[in-house]
Amino acid sequence: MSDSVVPEYPMQREAKCPFAPAAGVRTMTREDPVGKVRIWDGSEPWFITRHADQRALLNDPRLSIEETRPGFPHMTRGRAEAAKHTPPLITNTDAPEHTRLRRTVNAPFMVKRVEALRPRIQEVFDGLIDDMLAGPKPADLVQAIGLAVPTIVITELLGVPYADHKFFQTNSSRTISHESTPEEAAAAGGALAAYLGELLQQKMAEPAGDVLSEMGARVRAGEMTASEAVHMGVAILIAGHETSASMISLGTLALLRNPDQLALLRESDDPKLVANAVEELLRYLTIVHTGIRRIASEDIELRGRTIRAGDGIIFDLSGADWDAEEFPEPEKLDLTRTARQHHAFGYGVHQCLGQSLARVELQIAYGTLYKRIPTLALAVPFEDVEFAMEGVAYGLKSLPVTW
Amino acid sequence: MSMRIELDEPKCVAAGQCVVVAPDVFDQRDEDGVAIVLDAEPGPEQEDAAREAAAVCPAAAIKLVER
């Protein structure tokens, strides 16, 4: 707890240990767990980094996610602008409205529905590996596998024609990038919404077995509006895209840097080990690194400090997932540790809607790739791998691999 | 010692983690993914899984009454 300069947030990871949370985040987790940071608009929200504190607060009804409340600590200027025009969604409402909205979109992401997709995702994955192995060396794993898997899965899930996937990749990344101006982000989001709006109308006329058709039926039944359905479709696309892609590519890079752990996956046929490896890589990488945001609606006491009603609060998920009190030796990638309680998907009622789908994608990826290509290796020195640090989640620009 | 499971249904957000951790104790309702308790008084062999399900539930909707 110091009175010195309030650090700027988001903070930069260090080039020499890119998997670790920013040094400033780790210092605050240890020394100033109920601290403050300064964000883009000059405001100074609270900054919560301990695992136990996040668990307590993210389920506390005295916190709100209503981003139109004055003082809400928005991620970027663009997000602050967009918030004024965004209808009620699962990402900006509290209970009971949140509960109603979430129940209209849960069904396709249920464990049994997602498990039913497993054979098809495995087939997609196997085909992508065949194509990569048949092509030239080195290959870029980000393009060949990382982005391709979630792109195909999410377009199939929503019922978006695969032919339009370039359009989606471009616009979804533009919508969430910190390098986009507010106008560019809004234009890209608008283009996606317009496209999905038309597709929703088509699906309402001719329903198929996909998520957009299912939402179309709920619109007709008066359970949700067409605008909610379209915003939800855009959100599913964006949220399911780069996150899974980053986890596949970054996870592979992390495993190549930890060959003893890679060997565990390559040599085991135990689905439990693979499932645990997914949880540990989710913890270790915690790719969402710009914090999740709330605002206090009442005064809250925490570790002797008072968070006042109206104060903004930022939760750095990587801080909690590298909190040594919860995960001893957090810097160690240990595929056998107990890691399921990580916050990589957030915590509380807003925890990731698509987490079961992400788990299946990653179990297939980590459980298949290194067995199919046991000699997989980096084609460039580690120092030359280019990271993409500017988004809501970090990832890799490319991952040149050979075998 | 026996265990009884109480689900606070209005809190459930259908994250489905209980189903993954304890598939013999929990399921999800087809229409909206809300959790269903399959076995409200699980035998000793299911108790660890039920405890883990309660611990990972993001909405803290699962209560265990142990007596």
Coordinates of C-alpha atoms in Angstrom, one line a residue:
Chain A
M1 CA 0.0 0.0 0.0
S2 CA 2.0 3.0 -1.2
D3 CA 1.1 6.6 -1.9
S4 CA 3.5 6.8 -4.8
V5 CA 2.5 7.2 -8.4
V6 CA -0.6 5.2 -9.4
P7 CA 0.5 2.8 -12.2
E8 CA -1.0 2.9 -15.7
Y9 CA -3.2 0.0 -16.8
P10 CA -3.2 -2.2 -18.9
M11 CA 0.4 -3.0 -18.2
Q12 CA 2.9 -4.4 -20.6
R13 CA 4.3 -7.9 -20.3
E14 CA 8.1 -8.2 -20.4
A15 CA 9.6 -9.4 -23.7
K16 CA 11.9 -11.9 -21.9
C17 CA 9.1 -13.7 -20.1
P18 CA 6.0 -13.1 -22.3
F19 CA 3.9 -15.8 -20.6
A20 CA 4.1 -14.1 -17.2
P21 CA 1.6 -11.4 -16.2
A22 CA 3.1 -7.9 -16.4
A23 CA 5.7 -7.4 -13.6
G24 CA 3.5 -4.6 -12.2
V25 CA 0.5 -6.9 -11.9
R26 CA 2.6 -9.5 -10.0
T27 CA 4.0 -6.9 -7.6
M28 CA 0.5 -5.6 -6.8
T29 CA -0.8 -9.1 -6.3
R30 CA 1.9 -9.6 -3.6
E31 CA 2.2 -6.1 -2.1
D32 CA -1.0 -4.1 -2.8
P33 CA -3.9 -6.5 -3.5
V34 CA -6.5 -3.8 -3.0
G35 CA -4.7 -1.1 -5.0
K36 CA -5.5 1.4 -7.7
V37 CA -4.5 1.9 -11.3
R38 CA -4.9 4.8 -13.8
I39 CA -6.7 4.0 -17.0
W40 CA -7.1 5.7 -20.4
D41 CA -9.5 8.4 -19.3
G42 CA -7.4 9.4 -16.3
S43 CA -9.7 7.8 -13.7
E44 CA -8.3 5.5 -11.0
P45 CA -10.4 2.4 -10.4
W46 CA -9.6 -0.2 -7.8
F47 CA -7.4 -3.0 -8.9
I48 CA -8.1 -6.5 -7.5
T49 CA -5.5 -9.2 -8.1
R50 CA -5.8 -11.9 -5.5
H51 CA -7.6 -15.1 -6.3
A52 CA -9.6 -15.2 -3.0
D53 CA -10.7 -11.5 -3.3
Q54 CA -11.8 -12.0 -6.9
R55 CA -13.9 -15.1 -5.9
A56 CA -15.6 -13.1 -3.1
L57 CA -16.3 -9.9 -5.1
L58 CA -17.2 -11.3 -8.5
N59 CA -20.2 -13.1 -6.8
D60 CA -21.1 -10.1 -4.7
P61 CA -24.5 -8.5 -5.6
R62 CA -23.1 -5.1 -4.5
L63 CA -21.1 -5.0 -7.7
S64 CA -22.7 -4.1 -11.0
I65 CA -21.7 -4.7 -14.7
E66 CA -24.1 -2.0 -16.0
E67 CA -21.6 -0.1 -18.1
T68 CA -23.9 3.0 -18.5
R69 CA -23.4 3.9 -14.8
P70 CA -21.3 7.0 -14.4
G71 CA -17.8 6.1 -13.3
F72 CA -17.8 2.6 -15.0
P73 CA -14.1 1.8 -15.8
H74 CA -14.4 1.2 -19.5
M75 CA -11.7 -0.7 -21.4
T76 CA -11.2 1.9 -24.1
R77 CA -12.6 5.1 -25.4
G78 CA -14.3 3.0 -28.1
R79 CA -16.0 0.8 -25.6
A80 CA -17.2 3.8 -23.6
E81 CA -18.8 5.2 -26.7
A82 CA -20.3 1.9 -27.8
A83 CA -21.8 1.4 -24.3
K84 CA -24.2 4.3 -24.8
H85 CA -25.8 2.5 -27.8
T86 CA -25.7 -1.1 -26.7
P87 CA -29.0 -2.8 -25.8
P88 CA -29.3 -5.0 -22.7
L89 CA -27.1 -8.1 -23.1
I90 CA -25.6 -10.8 -20.9
T91 CA -22.4 -8.7 -20.8
N92 CA -23.9 -5.5 -19.4
T93 CA -26.8 -6.5 -17.2
D94 CA -27.2 -7.7 -13.5
A95 CA -29.6 -10.2 -12.1
P96 CA -32.6 -10.6 -12.6
E97 CA -32.4 -9.2 -16.2
H98 CA -29.1 -11.0 -16.7
T99 CA -30.5 -14.3 -15.6
R100 CA -33.4 -14.0 -18.1
L101 CA -31.1 -13.1 -21.0
R102 CA -28.5 -15.8 -20.2
R103 CA -31.1 -18.5 -20.1
T104 CA -32.1 -17.6 -23.7
V105 CA -28.6 -18.3 -25.0
N106 CA -27.3 -21.1 -22.7
A107 CA -28.8 -24.1 -24.5
P108 CA -26.3 -24.5 -27.4
F109 CA -23.4 -24.2 -25.0
M110 CA -24.5 -26.9 -22.6
V111 CA -22.1 -29.7 -21.9
K112 CA -24.1 -32.4 -23.6
R113 CA -24.7 -30.3 -26.7
V114 CA -21.0 -29.4 -27.0
E115 CA -19.9 -33.0 -26.3
A116 CA -22.1 -34.0 -29.3
L117 CA -19.9 -31.7 -31.5
R118 CA -16.7 -33.5 -30.4
P119 CA -16.6 -36.0 -33.3
R120 CA -17.1 -33.2 -35.9
I121 CA -14.5 -30.9 -34.3
Q122 CA -12.0 -33.9 -34.2
E123 CA -12.7 -34.4 -37.9
V124 CA -12.1 -30.8 -38.7
F125 CA -8.9 -30.8 -36.6
D126 CA -7.6 -34.0 -38.2
G127 CA -8.2 -32.6 -41.7
L128 CA -6.3 -29.4 -40.9
I129 CA -3.3 -31.4 -39.6
D130 CA -3.4 -33.5 -42.8
D131 CA -3.4 -30.4 -44.9
M132 CA -0.5 -28.9 -42.9
L133 CA 1.6 -32.0 -43.2
A134 CA 0.9 -32.2 -46.9
G135 CA 2.1 -28.6 -47.4
P136 CA 5.5 -26.9 -47.3
K137 CA 7.7 -26.6 -44.2
P138 CA 7.9 -24.5 -42.2
A139 CA 4.2 -23.8 -41.7
D140 CA 2.5 -21.1 -39.7
L141 CA 0.5 -22.9 -36.9
V142 CA -1.6 -19.8 -36.2
Q143 CA -3.1 -19.8 -39.7
A144 CA -3.0 -23.5 -40.4
I145 CA -4.6 -24.7 -37.1
G146 CA -5.0 -22.0 -34.4
L147 CA -7.4 -19.6 -36.3
A148 CA -8.9 -22.3 -38.5
V149 CA -10.3 -24.5 -35.8
P150 CA -12.5 -21.9 -33.9
T151 CA -13.4 -20.3 -37.2
I152 CA -14.9 -23.5 -38.6
V153 CA -16.5 -24.5 -35.3
I154 CA -18.2 -21.1 -34.6
T155 CA -19.4 -20.6 -38.1
E156 CA -20.9 -24.1 -38.1
L157 CA -22.4 -23.6 -34.6
L158 CA -24.0 -20.3 -35.6
G159 CA -24.9 -21.5 -39.1
V160 CA -22.8 -18.9 -40.8
P161 CA -21.6 -20.0 -44.3
Y162 CA -17.9 -20.9 -44.2
A163 CA -17.4 -19.0 -47.4
D164 CA -17.8 -15.8 -45.3
H165 CA -15.1 -16.6 -42.7
K166 CA -12.5 -14.1 -44.0
F167 CA -15.1 -11.3 -43.6
F168 CA -15.6 -12.5 -40.0
Q169 CA -11.9 -12.8 -39.1
T170 CA -11.2 -9.3 -40.3
N171 CA -14.2 -7.6 -38.7
S172 CA -14.1 -9.4 -35.4
S173 CA -10.4 -8.6 -34.9
R174 CA -11.0 -5.0 -35.9
T175 CA -13.9 -4.7 -33.4
I176 CA -11.8 -5.7 -30.4
S177 CA -8.3 -4.5 -31.3
H178 CA -6.8 -1.7 -29.2
E179 CA -5.3 -0.4 -32.4
S180 CA -8.7 0.4 -33.9
T181 CA -10.1 3.9 -33.6
P182 CA -13.6 4.0 -32.1
E183 CA -14.9 4.7 -35.6
E184 CA -13.2 1.6 -37.1
A185 CA -14.3 -0.6 -34.3
A186 CA -17.9 0.7 -34.6
A187 CA -17.9 0.2 -38.4
A188 CA -16.6 -3.4 -38.1
G189 CA -19.2 -4.2 -35.4
G190 CA -21.9 -2.6 -37.5
A191 CA -20.9 -4.7 -40.6
L192 CA -21.0 -7.9 -38.6
A193 CA -24.4 -6.9 -37.1
A194 CA -25.9 -6.1 -40.5
Y195 CA -24.7 -9.4 -42.0
L196 CA -26.1 -11.4 -39.0
G197 CA -29.3 -9.4 -39.1
E198 CA -29.9 -10.6 -42.7
L199 CA -28.9 -14.1 -41.9
L200 CA -31.2 -14.2 -38.8
Q201 CA -34.2 -13.2 -41.1
Q202 CA -33.2 -16.1 -43.5
K203 CA -33.0 -18.5 -40.6
M204 CA -36.4 -17.4 -39.3
A205 CA -37.9 -18.1 -42.7
E206 CA -36.0 -21.4 -43.1
P207 CA -34.8 -22.7 -39.8
A208 CA -31.9 -25.2 -39.6
G209 CA -30.2 -26.9 -36.7
D210 CA -28.0 -24.0 -35.7
V211 CA -27.8 -21.4 -33.0
L212 CA -29.1 -18.5 -35.2
S213 CA -32.2 -20.6 -36.1
E214 CA -32.7 -21.4 -32.4
M215 CA -32.5 -17.7 -31.5
G216 CA -34.8 -16.9 -34.4
A217 CA -37.4 -19.2 -32.9
R218 CA -37.0 -17.4 -29.5
V219 CA -37.5 -14.1 -31.3
R220 CA -40.7 -15.4 -32.9
A221 CA -41.9 -16.7 -29.5
G222 CA -41.3 -13.2 -28.0
E223 CA -38.5 -14.4 -25.6
M224 CA -35.9 -12.1 -27.1
T225 CA -35.8 -9.3 -29.6
A226 CA -34.2 -9.5 -33.0
S227 CA -31.7 -6.9 -31.9
E228 CA -30.7 -9.0 -28.8
A229 CA -30.3 -12.0 -31.1
V230 CA -28.0 -10.2 -33.5
H231 CA -25.9 -8.6 -30.8
M232 CA -25.6 -12.1 -29.2
G233 CA -24.6 -13.6 -32.5
V234 CA -21.8 -10.9 -32.9
A235 CA -20.7 -11.5 -29.4
I236 CA -20.5 -15.3 -29.9
L237 CA -18.4 -14.8 -33.0
I238 CA -16.0 -12.4 -31.5
A239 CA -15.6 -14.1 -28.1
G240 CA -15.2 -17.6 -29.6
H241 CA -12.7 -16.6 -32.3
E242 CA -9.3 -15.2 -31.3
T243 CA -9.5 -16.6 -27.8
S244 CA -9.5 -20.3 -28.8
A245 CA -7.1 -19.5 -31.6
S246 CA -4.7 -17.9 -29.1
M247 CA -4.9 -20.7 -26.7
I248 CA -4.1 -23.3 -29.4
S249 CA -1.1 -21.4 -30.7
L250 CA 0.2 -20.0 -27.4
G251 CA -0.3 -23.3 -25.6
T252 CA 1.8 -25.1 -28.3
L253 CA 4.5 -22.5 -27.9
A254 CA 4.5 -22.9 -24.1
L255 CA 4.6 -26.7 -24.4
L256 CA 7.5 -26.5 -26.8
R257 CA 9.3 -24.4 -24.2
N258 CA 8.5 -27.1 -21.5
P259 CA 9.4 -30.4 -23.3
D260 CA 9.0 -32.5 -20.2
Q261 CA 5.3 -31.4 -20.0
L262 CA 4.9 -31.8 -23.8
A263 CA 6.1 -35.4 -23.4
L264 CA 3.4 -36.1 -20.8
L265 CA 0.7 -35.1 -23.4
R266 CA 2.4 -36.9 -26.3
E267 CA 2.8 -40.2 -24.4
S268 CA -0.5 -40.4 -22.5
D269 CA -3.9 -41.7 -23.7
D270 CA -5.6 -40.6 -20.5
P271 CA -8.4 -38.1 -21.3
K272 CA -8.2 -37.0 -17.6
L273 CA -4.6 -35.9 -18.1
V274 CA -5.5 -34.1 -21.3
A275 CA -8.5 -32.4 -19.6
N276 CA -6.2 -31.3 -16.7
A277 CA -3.6 -30.1 -19.1
V278 CA -6.2 -27.8 -20.6
E279 CA -7.1 -26.3 -17.2
E280 CA -3.4 -25.7 -16.4
L281 CA -2.7 -24.1 -19.7
L282 CA -5.8 -21.9 -19.3
R283 CA -4.4 -20.9 -15.9
Y284 CA -0.8 -20.4 -17.0
L285 CA -1.7 -18.4 -20.1
T286 CA -4.8 -16.5 -18.8
I287 CA -4.9 -14.7 -22.2
V288 CA -7.6 -12.1 -21.3
H289 CA -5.1 -9.5 -20.0
T290 CA -6.9 -6.2 -19.9
G291 CA -9.0 -6.9 -16.8
I292 CA -12.7 -7.4 -16.4
R293 CA -14.6 -4.4 -15.2
R294 CA -17.4 -3.7 -12.6
I295 CA -18.7 -0.7 -10.6
A296 CA -19.7 -0.8 -6.9
S297 CA -23.3 0.0 -6.2
E298 CA -22.8 0.0 -2.4
D299 CA -19.8 0.6 -0.1
I300 CA -17.7 -2.6 0.3
E301 CA -15.0 -3.2 2.9
L302 CA -12.0 -5.3 1.7
R303 CA -8.7 -5.9 3.6
G304 CA -9.2 -2.7 5.7
R305 CA -10.0 -0.5 2.7
T306 CA -13.4 0.9 1.6
I307 CA -14.5 0.7 -2.0
R308 CA -17.2 3.4 -2.2
A309 CA -20.5 3.1 -4.1
G310 CA -19.8 4.5 -7.6
D311 CA -16.1 3.4 -7.6
G312 CA -14.9 1.4 -10.6
I313 CA -13.2 -1.9 -10.0
I314 CA -10.9 -3.8 -12.4
F315 CA -10.1 -7.5 -11.8
D316 CA -6.8 -8.7 -13.4
L317 CA -7.5 -12.4 -14.1
S318 CA -3.8 -13.2 -14.7
G319 CA -2.9 -11.8 -11.3
A320 CA -5.3 -14.3 -9.6
D321 CA -4.1 -17.2 -11.7
W322 CA -0.5 -16.4 -10.8
D323 CA -1.4 -15.8 -7.1
A324 CA 1.1 -18.0 -5.2
E325 CA -1.3 -18.3 -2.3
E326 CA -3.7 -20.2 -4.6
F327 CA -1.2 -21.7 -7.1
P328 CA 2.2 -22.5 -5.5
E329 CA 5.1 -21.7 -7.9
P330 CA 2.7 -20.2 -10.4
E331 CA 5.5 -19.6 -12.9
K332 CA 5.9 -23.4 -13.3
L333 CA 3.8 -25.0 -16.0
D334 CA 2.7 -28.3 -14.3
L335 CA 0.1 -30.2 -16.2
T336 CA -0.6 -32.4 -13.2
R337 CA -1.4 -29.7 -10.7
T338 CA -5.0 -28.9 -9.5
A339 CA -5.9 -25.9 -11.7
R340 CA -9.6 -26.1 -12.4
Q341 CA -10.4 -23.2 -10.0
H342 CA -8.5 -20.8 -12.3
H343 CA -10.1 -17.5 -13.4
A344 CA -9.2 -17.7 -17.1
F345 CA -12.9 -17.7 -18.0
G346 CA -13.6 -15.1 -15.3
Y347 CA -15.7 -15.9 -12.2
G348 CA -19.2 -15.2 -11.0
V349 CA -22.4 -15.2 -13.0
H350 CA -20.7 -13.6 -16.0
Q351 CA -18.3 -16.4 -16.4
C352 CA -17.7 -17.3 -20.0
L353 CA -20.7 -18.7 -21.8
G354 CA -18.6 -20.7 -24.3
Q355 CA -16.3 -22.3 -21.8
S356 CA -17.5 -25.9 -22.4
L357 CA -17.0 -25.4 -26.2
A358 CA -13.5 -24.0 -25.5
R359 CA -12.6 -26.9 -23.3
V360 CA -13.6 -29.4 -26.0
E361 CA -11.7 -27.5 -28.7
L362 CA -8.6 -27.4 -26.6
Q363 CA -8.8 -31.0 -25.4
I364 CA -8.9 -32.1 -29.0
A365 CA -6.1 -29.7 -30.0
Y366 CA -3.7 -30.6 -27.2
G367 CA -4.7 -34.2 -27.2
T368 CA -4.1 -34.7 -30.9
L369 CA -1.5 -32.3 -32.3
Y370 CA 1.6 -33.6 -30.5
K371 CA 0.7 -37.2 -31.0
R372 CA 0.1 -36.7 -34.7
I373 CA 3.3 -34.6 -35.1
P374 CA 5.8 -36.0 -32.4
T375 CA 8.7 -34.1 -34.0
L376 CA 6.9 -30.7 -33.9
A377 CA 9.5 -27.9 -33.3
L378 CA 9.9 -24.2 -33.6
A379 CA 11.2 -23.1 -37.0
V380 CA 12.7 -19.8 -35.6
P381 CA 14.5 -18.9 -32.4
F382 CA 12.0 -18.3 -29.5
E383 CA 13.1 -14.7 -29.3
D384 CA 11.9 -14.1 -32.9
V385 CA 8.3 -15.4 -32.3
E386 CA 6.0 -12.4 -32.7
F387 CA 3.4 -11.8 -30.0
A388 CA 0.2 -9.9 -30.4
M389 CA -0.2 -8.0 -27.1
E390 CA -2.6 -5.2 -28.1
G391 CA -6.0 -7.0 -27.9
V392 CA -8.3 -7.8 -25.0
A393 CA -6.6 -11.2 -25.1
Y394 CA -3.0 -11.7 -26.1
G395 CA -1.8 -14.2 -28.7
L396 CA 0.7 -14.8 -31.5
K397 CA 1.0 -13.0 -34.9
S398 CA 2.4 -16.2 -36.3
L399 CA 4.1 -19.4 -35.1
P400 CA 6.5 -20.9 -37.6
V401 CA 6.8 -24.6 -37.0
T402 CA 8.5 -27.5 -38.6
W403 CA 8.6 -31.3 -38.0
Chain B
M1 CA -22.0 -38.8 7.7
S2 CA -24.2 -38.2 4.7
M3 CA -24.5 -35.4 2.3
R4 CA -27.5 -33.5 0.8
I5 CA -27.3 -31.2 -2.2
E6 CA -29.3 -28.1 -2.4
L7 CA -29.4 -26.2 -5.7
D8 CA -30.3 -22.5 -5.6
E9 CA -31.9 -22.7 -9.1
P10 CA -32.5 -18.9 -9.7
K11 CA -28.8 -18.3 -9.2
C12 CA -27.7 -21.0 -11.8
V13 CA -26.0 -19.5 -14.9
A14 CA -25.6 -22.9 -16.7
A15 CA -21.8 -22.7 -16.9
G16 CA -22.1 -26.5 -16.7
Q17 CA -19.0 -27.1 -14.6
C18 CA -20.9 -29.2 -12.1
V19 CA -21.8 -31.6 -15.0
V20 CA -18.2 -31.9 -16.0
V21 CA -16.9 -32.5 -12.5
A22 CA -19.8 -34.7 -11.2
P23 CA -21.7 -36.2 -14.2
D24 CA -23.5 -38.7 -12.0
V25 CA -24.8 -36.1 -9.7
F26 CA -25.7 -33.2 -12.0
D27 CA -27.2 -32.7 -15.5
Q28 CA -28.5 -29.7 -17.4
R29 CA -32.1 -28.9 -18.5
D30 CA -32.4 -29.1 -22.3
E31 CA -34.3 -25.9 -22.8
D32 CA -32.0 -23.5 -20.9
G33 CA -29.0 -25.3 -19.5
V34 CA -30.0 -24.8 -15.9
A35 CA -28.6 -27.5 -13.6
I36 CA -30.6 -30.4 -12.4
V37 CA -29.7 -32.5 -9.4
L38 CA -29.8 -36.2 -10.4
D39 CA -28.9 -37.5 -7.0
A40 CA -29.6 -35.2 -4.1
E41 CA -28.2 -37.6 -1.5
P42 CA -25.1 -39.0 -3.3
G43 CA -23.3 -42.0 -1.9
P44 CA -19.8 -41.7 -0.4
E45 CA -18.1 -42.5 -3.7
Q46 CA -19.7 -39.3 -5.2
E47 CA -19.1 -37.0 -2.3
D48 CA -15.6 -35.7 -3.5
A49 CA -17.0 -34.9 -6.9
A50 CA -20.0 -33.1 -5.4
R51 CA -17.7 -31.0 -3.2
E52 CA -15.6 -30.1 -6.2
A53 CA -18.8 -29.2 -8.2
A54 CA -19.9 -26.8 -5.4
A55 CA -16.4 -25.3 -5.3
V56 CA -16.1 -24.6 -9.0
C57 CA -19.7 -23.3 -9.5
P58 CA -19.2 -19.7 -10.6
A59 CA -22.5 -18.6 -9.3
A60 CA -22.1 -20.3 -5.9
A61 CA -25.5 -21.9 -6.5
I62 CA -24.7 -25.4 -5.0
K63 CA -24.9 -25.8 -1.3
L64 CA -23.9 -29.0 0.5
V65 CA -25.4 -29.9 3.7
E66 CA -23.2 -32.5 5.5
R67 CA -24.4 -34.1 8.6

